[in-house]
Short mmCIF file of C-alpha atoms and ligand atoms in Angstrom, two decimals:
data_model
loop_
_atom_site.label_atom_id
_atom_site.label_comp_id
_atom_site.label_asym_id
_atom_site.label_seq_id
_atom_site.Cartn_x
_atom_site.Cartn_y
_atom_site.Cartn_z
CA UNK A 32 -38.91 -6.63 13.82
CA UNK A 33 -41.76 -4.13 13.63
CA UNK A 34 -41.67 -2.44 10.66
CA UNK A 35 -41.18 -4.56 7.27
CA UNK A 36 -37.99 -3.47 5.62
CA UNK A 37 -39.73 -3.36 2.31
CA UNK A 38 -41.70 -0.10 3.26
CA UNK A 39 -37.88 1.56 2.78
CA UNK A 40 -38.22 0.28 -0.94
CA UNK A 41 -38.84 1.67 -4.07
CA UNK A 42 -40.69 -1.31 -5.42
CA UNK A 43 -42.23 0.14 -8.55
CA UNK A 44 -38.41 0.89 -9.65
CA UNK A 45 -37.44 -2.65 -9.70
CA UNK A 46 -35.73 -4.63 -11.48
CA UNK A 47 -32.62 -3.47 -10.55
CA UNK A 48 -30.00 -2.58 -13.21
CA UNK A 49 -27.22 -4.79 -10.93
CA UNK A 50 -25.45 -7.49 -12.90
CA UNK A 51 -26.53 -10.68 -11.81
CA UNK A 52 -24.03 -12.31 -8.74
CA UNK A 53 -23.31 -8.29 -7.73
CA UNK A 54 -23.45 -8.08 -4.18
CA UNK A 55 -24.55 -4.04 -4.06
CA UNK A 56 -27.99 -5.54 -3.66
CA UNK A 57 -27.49 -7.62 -0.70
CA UNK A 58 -25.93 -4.94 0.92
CA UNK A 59 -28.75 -2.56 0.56
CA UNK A 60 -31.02 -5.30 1.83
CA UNK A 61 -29.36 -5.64 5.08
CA UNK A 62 -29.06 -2.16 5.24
CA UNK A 63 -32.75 -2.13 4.71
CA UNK A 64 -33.47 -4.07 7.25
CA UNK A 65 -31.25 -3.01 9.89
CA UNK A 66 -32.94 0.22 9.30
CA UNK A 67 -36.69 -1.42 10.41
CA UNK A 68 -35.04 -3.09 13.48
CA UNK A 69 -33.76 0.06 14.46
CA UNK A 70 -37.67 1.24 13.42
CA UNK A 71 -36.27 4.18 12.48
CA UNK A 72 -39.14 6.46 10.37
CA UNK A 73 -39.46 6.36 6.95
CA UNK A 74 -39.01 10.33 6.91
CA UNK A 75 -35.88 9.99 9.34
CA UNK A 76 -33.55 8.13 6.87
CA UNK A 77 -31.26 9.32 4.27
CA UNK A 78 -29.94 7.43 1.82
CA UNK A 79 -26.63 9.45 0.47
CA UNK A 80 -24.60 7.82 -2.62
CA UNK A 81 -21.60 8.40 -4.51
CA UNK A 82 -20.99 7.59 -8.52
CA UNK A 83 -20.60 3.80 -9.27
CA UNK A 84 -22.81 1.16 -9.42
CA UNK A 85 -22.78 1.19 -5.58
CA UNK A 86 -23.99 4.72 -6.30
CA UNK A 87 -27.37 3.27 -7.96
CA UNK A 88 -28.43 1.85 -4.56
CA UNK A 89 -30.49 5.01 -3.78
CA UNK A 90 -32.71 4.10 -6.97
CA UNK A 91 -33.98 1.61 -5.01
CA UNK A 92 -35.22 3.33 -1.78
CA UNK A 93 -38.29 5.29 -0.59
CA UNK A 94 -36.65 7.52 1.83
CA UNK A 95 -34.73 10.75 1.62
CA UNK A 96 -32.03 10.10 -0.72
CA UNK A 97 -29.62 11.76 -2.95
CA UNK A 98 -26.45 10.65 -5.46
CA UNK A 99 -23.86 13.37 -4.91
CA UNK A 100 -20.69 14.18 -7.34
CA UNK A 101 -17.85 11.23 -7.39
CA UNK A 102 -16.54 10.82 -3.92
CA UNK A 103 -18.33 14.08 -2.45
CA UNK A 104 -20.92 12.18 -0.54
CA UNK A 105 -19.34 12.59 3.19
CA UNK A 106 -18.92 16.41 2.05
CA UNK A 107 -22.28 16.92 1.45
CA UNK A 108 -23.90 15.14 4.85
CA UNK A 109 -21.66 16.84 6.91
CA UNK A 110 -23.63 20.25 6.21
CA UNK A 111 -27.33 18.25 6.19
CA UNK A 112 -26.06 16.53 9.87
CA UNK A 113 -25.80 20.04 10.64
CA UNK A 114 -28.64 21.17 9.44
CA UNK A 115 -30.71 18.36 10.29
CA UNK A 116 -29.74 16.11 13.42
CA UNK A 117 -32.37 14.20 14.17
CA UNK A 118 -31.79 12.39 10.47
CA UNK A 119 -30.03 8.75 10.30
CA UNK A 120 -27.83 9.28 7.65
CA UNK A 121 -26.30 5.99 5.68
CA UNK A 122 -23.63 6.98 3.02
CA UNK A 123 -23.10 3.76 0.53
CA UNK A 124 -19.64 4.64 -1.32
CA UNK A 125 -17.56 2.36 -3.78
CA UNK A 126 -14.13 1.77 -3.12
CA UNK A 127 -13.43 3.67 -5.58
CA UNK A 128 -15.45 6.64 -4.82
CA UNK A 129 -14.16 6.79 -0.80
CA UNK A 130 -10.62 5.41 -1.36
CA UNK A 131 -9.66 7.34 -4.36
CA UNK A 132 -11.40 10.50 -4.99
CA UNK A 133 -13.17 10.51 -1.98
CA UNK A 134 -10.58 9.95 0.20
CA UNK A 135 -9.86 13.41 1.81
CA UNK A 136 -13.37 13.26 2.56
CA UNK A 137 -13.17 9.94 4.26
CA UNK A 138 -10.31 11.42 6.36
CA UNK A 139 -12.18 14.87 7.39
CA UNK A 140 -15.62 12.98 8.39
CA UNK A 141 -13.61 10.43 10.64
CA UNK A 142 -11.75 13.56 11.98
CA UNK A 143 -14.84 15.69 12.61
CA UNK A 144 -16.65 12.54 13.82
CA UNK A 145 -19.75 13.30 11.67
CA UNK A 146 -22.53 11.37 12.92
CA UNK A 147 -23.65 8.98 10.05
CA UNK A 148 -22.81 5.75 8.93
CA UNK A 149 -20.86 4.94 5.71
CA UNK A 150 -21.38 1.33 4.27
CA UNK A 151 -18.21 0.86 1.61
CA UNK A 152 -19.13 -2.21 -0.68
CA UNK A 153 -15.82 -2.63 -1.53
CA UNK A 154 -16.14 -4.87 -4.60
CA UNK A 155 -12.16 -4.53 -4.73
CA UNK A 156 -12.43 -2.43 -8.26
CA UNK A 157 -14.16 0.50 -10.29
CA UNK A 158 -16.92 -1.38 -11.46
CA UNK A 159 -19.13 0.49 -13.37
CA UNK A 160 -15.98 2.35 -15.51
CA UNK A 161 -15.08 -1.08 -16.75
CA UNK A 162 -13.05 -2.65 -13.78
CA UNK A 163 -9.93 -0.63 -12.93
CA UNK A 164 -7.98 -1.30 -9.72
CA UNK A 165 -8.86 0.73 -6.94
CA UNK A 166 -6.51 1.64 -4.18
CA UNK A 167 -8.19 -1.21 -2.33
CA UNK A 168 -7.63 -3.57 -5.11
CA UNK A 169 -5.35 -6.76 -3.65
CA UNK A 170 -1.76 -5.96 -5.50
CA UNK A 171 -1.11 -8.54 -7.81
CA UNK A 172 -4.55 -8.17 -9.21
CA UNK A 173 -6.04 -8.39 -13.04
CA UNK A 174 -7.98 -5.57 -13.85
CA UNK A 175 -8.12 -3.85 -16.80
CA UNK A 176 -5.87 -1.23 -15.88
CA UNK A 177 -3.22 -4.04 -14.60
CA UNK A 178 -3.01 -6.72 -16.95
CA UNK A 179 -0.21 -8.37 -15.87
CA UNK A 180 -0.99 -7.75 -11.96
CA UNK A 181 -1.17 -4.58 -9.77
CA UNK A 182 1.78 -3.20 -9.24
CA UNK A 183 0.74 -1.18 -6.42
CA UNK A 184 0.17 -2.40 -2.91
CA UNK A 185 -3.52 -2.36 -1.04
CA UNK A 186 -4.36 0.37 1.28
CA UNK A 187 -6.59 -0.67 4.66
CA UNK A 188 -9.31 2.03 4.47
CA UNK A 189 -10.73 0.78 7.81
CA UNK A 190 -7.41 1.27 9.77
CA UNK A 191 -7.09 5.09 8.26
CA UNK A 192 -10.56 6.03 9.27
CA UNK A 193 -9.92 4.66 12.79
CA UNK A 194 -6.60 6.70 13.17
CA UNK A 195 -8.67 9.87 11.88
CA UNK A 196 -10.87 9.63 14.44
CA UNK A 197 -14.11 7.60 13.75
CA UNK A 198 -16.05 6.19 16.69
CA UNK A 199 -17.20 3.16 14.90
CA UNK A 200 -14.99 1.02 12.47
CA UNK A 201 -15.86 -2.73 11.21
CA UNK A 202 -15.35 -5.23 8.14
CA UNK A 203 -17.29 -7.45 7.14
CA UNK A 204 -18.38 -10.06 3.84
CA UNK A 205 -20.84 -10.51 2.07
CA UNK A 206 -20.83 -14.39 2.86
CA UNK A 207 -21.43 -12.58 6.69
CA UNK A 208 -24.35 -11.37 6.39
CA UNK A 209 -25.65 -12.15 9.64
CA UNK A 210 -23.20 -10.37 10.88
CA UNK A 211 -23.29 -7.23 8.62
CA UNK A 212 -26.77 -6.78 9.50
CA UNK A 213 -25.32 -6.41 13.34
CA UNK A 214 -22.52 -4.52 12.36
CA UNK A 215 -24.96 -1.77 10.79
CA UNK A 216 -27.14 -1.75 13.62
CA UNK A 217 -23.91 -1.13 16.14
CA UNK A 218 -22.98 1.42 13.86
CA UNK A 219 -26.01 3.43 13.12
CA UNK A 220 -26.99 3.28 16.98
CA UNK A 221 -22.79 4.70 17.66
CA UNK A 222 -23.56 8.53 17.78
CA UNK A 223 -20.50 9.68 15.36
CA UNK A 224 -18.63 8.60 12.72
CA UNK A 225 -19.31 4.53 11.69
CA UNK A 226 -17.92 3.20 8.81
CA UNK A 227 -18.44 -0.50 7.48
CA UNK A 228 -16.58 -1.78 5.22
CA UNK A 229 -18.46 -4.72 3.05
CA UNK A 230 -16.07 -7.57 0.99
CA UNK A 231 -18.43 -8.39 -1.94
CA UNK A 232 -18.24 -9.88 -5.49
CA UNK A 233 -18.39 -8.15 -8.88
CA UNK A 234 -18.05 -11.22 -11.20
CA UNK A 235 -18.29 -9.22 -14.08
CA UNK A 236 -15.22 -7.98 -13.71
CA UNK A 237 -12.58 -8.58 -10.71
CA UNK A 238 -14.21 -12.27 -10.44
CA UNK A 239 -14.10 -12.47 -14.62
CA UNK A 240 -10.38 -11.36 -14.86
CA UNK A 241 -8.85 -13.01 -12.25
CA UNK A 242 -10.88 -16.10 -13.38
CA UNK A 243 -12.55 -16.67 -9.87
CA UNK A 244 -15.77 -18.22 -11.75
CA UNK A 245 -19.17 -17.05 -11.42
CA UNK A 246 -20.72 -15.40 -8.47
CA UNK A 247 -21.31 -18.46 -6.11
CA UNK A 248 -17.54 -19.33 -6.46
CA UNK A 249 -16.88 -16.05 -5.56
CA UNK A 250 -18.91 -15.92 -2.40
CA UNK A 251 -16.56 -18.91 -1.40
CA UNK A 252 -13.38 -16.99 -2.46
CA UNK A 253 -14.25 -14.52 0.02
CA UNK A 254 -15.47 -16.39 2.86
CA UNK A 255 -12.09 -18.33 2.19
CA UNK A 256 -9.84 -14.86 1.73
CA UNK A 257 -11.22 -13.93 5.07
CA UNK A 258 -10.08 -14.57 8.76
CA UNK A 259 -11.05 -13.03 12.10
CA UNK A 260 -9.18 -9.80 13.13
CA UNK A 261 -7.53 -11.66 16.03
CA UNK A 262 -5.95 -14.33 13.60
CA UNK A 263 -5.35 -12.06 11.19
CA UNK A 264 -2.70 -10.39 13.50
CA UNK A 265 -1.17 -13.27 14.68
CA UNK A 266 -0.48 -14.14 10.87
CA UNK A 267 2.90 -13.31 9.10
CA UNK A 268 3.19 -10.07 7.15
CA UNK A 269 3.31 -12.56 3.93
CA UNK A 270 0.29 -14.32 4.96
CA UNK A 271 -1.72 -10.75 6.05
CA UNK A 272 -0.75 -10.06 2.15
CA UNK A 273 -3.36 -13.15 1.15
CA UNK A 274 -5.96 -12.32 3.20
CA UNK A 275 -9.10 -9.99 4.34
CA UNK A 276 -8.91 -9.34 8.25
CA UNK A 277 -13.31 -9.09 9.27
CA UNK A 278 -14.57 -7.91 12.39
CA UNK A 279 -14.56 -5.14 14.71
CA UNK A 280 -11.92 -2.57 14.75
CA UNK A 281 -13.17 0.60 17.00
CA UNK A 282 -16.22 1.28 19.17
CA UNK A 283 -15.56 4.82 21.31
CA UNK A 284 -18.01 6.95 21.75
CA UNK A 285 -16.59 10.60 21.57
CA UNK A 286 -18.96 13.37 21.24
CA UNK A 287 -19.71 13.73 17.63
CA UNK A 288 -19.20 17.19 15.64
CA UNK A 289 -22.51 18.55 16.13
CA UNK A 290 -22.38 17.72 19.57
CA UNK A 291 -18.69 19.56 19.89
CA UNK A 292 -20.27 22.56 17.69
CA UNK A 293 -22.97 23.57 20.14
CA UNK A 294 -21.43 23.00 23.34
CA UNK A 295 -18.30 23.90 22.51
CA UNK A 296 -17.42 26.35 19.89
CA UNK A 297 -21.21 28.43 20.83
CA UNK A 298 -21.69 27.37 24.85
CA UNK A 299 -25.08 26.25 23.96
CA UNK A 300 -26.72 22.68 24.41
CA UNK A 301 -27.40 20.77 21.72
CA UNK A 302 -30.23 20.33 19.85
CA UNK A 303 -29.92 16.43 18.96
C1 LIG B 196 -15.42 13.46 -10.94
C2 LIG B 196 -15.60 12.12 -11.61
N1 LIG B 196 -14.52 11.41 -11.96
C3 LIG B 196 -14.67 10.20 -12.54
C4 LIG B 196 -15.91 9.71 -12.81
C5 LIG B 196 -16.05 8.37 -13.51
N2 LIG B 196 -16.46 7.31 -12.62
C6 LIG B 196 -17.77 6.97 -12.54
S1 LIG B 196 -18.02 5.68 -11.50
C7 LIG B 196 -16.37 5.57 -11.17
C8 LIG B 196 -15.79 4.51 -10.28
C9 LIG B 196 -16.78 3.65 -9.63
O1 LIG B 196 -16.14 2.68 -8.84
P1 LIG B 196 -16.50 2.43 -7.35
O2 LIG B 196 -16.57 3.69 -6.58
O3 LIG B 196 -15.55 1.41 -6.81
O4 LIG B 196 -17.99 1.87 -7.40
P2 LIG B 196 -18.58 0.56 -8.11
O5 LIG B 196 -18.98 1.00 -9.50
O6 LIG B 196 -17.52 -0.48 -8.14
O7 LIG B 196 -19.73 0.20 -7.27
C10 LIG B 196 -15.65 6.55 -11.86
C11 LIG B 196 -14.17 6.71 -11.81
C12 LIG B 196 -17.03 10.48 -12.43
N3 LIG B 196 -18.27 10.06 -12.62
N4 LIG B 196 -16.84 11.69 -11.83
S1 LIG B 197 -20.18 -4.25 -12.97
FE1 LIG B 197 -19.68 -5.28 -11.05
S2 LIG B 197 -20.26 -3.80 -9.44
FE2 LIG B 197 -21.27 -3.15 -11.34
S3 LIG B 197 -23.31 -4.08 -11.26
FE3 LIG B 197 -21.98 -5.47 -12.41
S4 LIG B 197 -21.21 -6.93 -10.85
FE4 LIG B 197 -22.03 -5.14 -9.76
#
């Protein structure tokens, strides 16, 4: 590694406001330093959040960055890509924000195949509003709008972005993070749309109600909630229902929308 991840971070604004055991943290880390592997300039990055605690990630960081409204984010990049290609653009979205507000969104970046690189630390519930389900919250769940177990089934925000058209679709844990660092780096360096989705803990809540002890514990519930895509799809429907499927869904590489824009819709070459 050539450049030292830390000259991405905003050290004079640390502490961080995170609860202690959250996993946003580690996530920005790896993004972090994925980013200096890549050595990708300081003035080249953009750091784009939604509302949440996720959405407090960009506090951290000394490169372009901006918190957008609630589930907006991908709206917003789409006209900067456009603007400015030659910016690597990292969106860091709750599950809420993408999954629920945000979700049209999701579904019109994948479509257009925007060229940036959403990292969804889905922490499987609203966590700064007090821990409501999400639509990625496991049904059967206690949250603090379901206090006697979600009612609603889980959605699989990875398979609808890949069906929408993104080039780039993984999962991954936070007990992974060897491989989350890769996983960024394959899907920053994927021209189009990348999305990474990122299992990780919020003790104060999801962990605290469904009384999966403190952080550490719930590093271990994850790890043991999680199997490798091909197992996962040998597995019975019932079993699927217990468990996080990790690892890589799509890697195309159609052109991405401003690619499509200039050479198609204006017969001129592209800038990027
Ligand atoms: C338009 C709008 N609706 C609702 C809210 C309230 N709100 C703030 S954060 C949030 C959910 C955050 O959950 P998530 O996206 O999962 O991120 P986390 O806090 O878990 O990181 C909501 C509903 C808002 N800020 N703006
Ligand atoms: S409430 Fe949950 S998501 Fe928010 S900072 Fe605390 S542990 Fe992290």
């Amino acid at each position: 590694m050539s450049i030292d991840y830390s000259v991405y971070l905003a050290k004079e604004r640390l502490p961080h406001l995170w609860c202690p055991g959250c996993g946003h943290g580690i996530i920005l880390k790896n993004m972090l330093i994925s980013m200096a592997e890549m050595e990708i300039p300081r003035e080249k990055a953009l750091l784009a959040c939604g509302i949440g605690c996720s959405g407090r990630a960009g506090d951290y960081v000394n490169i372009h960055r901006f918190q957008g409204t609630h589930g907006r984010t991908l709206a917003y990049v789409t006209g900067i890509k456009m603007a400015h290609p030659e910016l690597k653009i990292f969106c860091f979205m709750g599950d809420g924000d993408c999954s629920a507000i945000g979700i049209g969104h999701l579904i019109h970046a994948a479509r257009r195949n925007v060229d940036v690189t959403a990292i969804v630390p889905n922490n499987l519930n609203y966590g700064m509003t007090g821990g409501q389900f999400s639509p990625l919250t496991p049904g059967e769940s206690l949250t603090s709008t379901s206090r006697s177990g979600k009612a609603e089934p889980d959605m699989d925000l990875c398979r609808l972005a890949a069906e929408a058209g993104a080039n780039y679709v993984a999962r991954t844990t936070i007990y992974h993070v060897v491989e989350m660092k890769k996983r960024f780096i394959e899907a920053t360096n994927n021209k189009g749309f990348s999305l990474v989705e990122v299992i990780t803990p919020c003790p104060t809540y999801y962990g605290r109600y469904n009384q999966l002890g403190n952080a550490h514990k719930m590093i271990e519930w994850i790890k043991d909630k999680t199997v490798p895509l091909h197992k996962y799809e040998e597995m019975s429907v019932k079993n699927q229902e217990q468990h996080f499927w990790r690892g890589k869904l799509v890697e195309k590489h159609k052109p991405d929308l401003y690619t499509r824009y200039w050479q198609h819709e204006r017969g001129m070459d592209h800038r990027a």
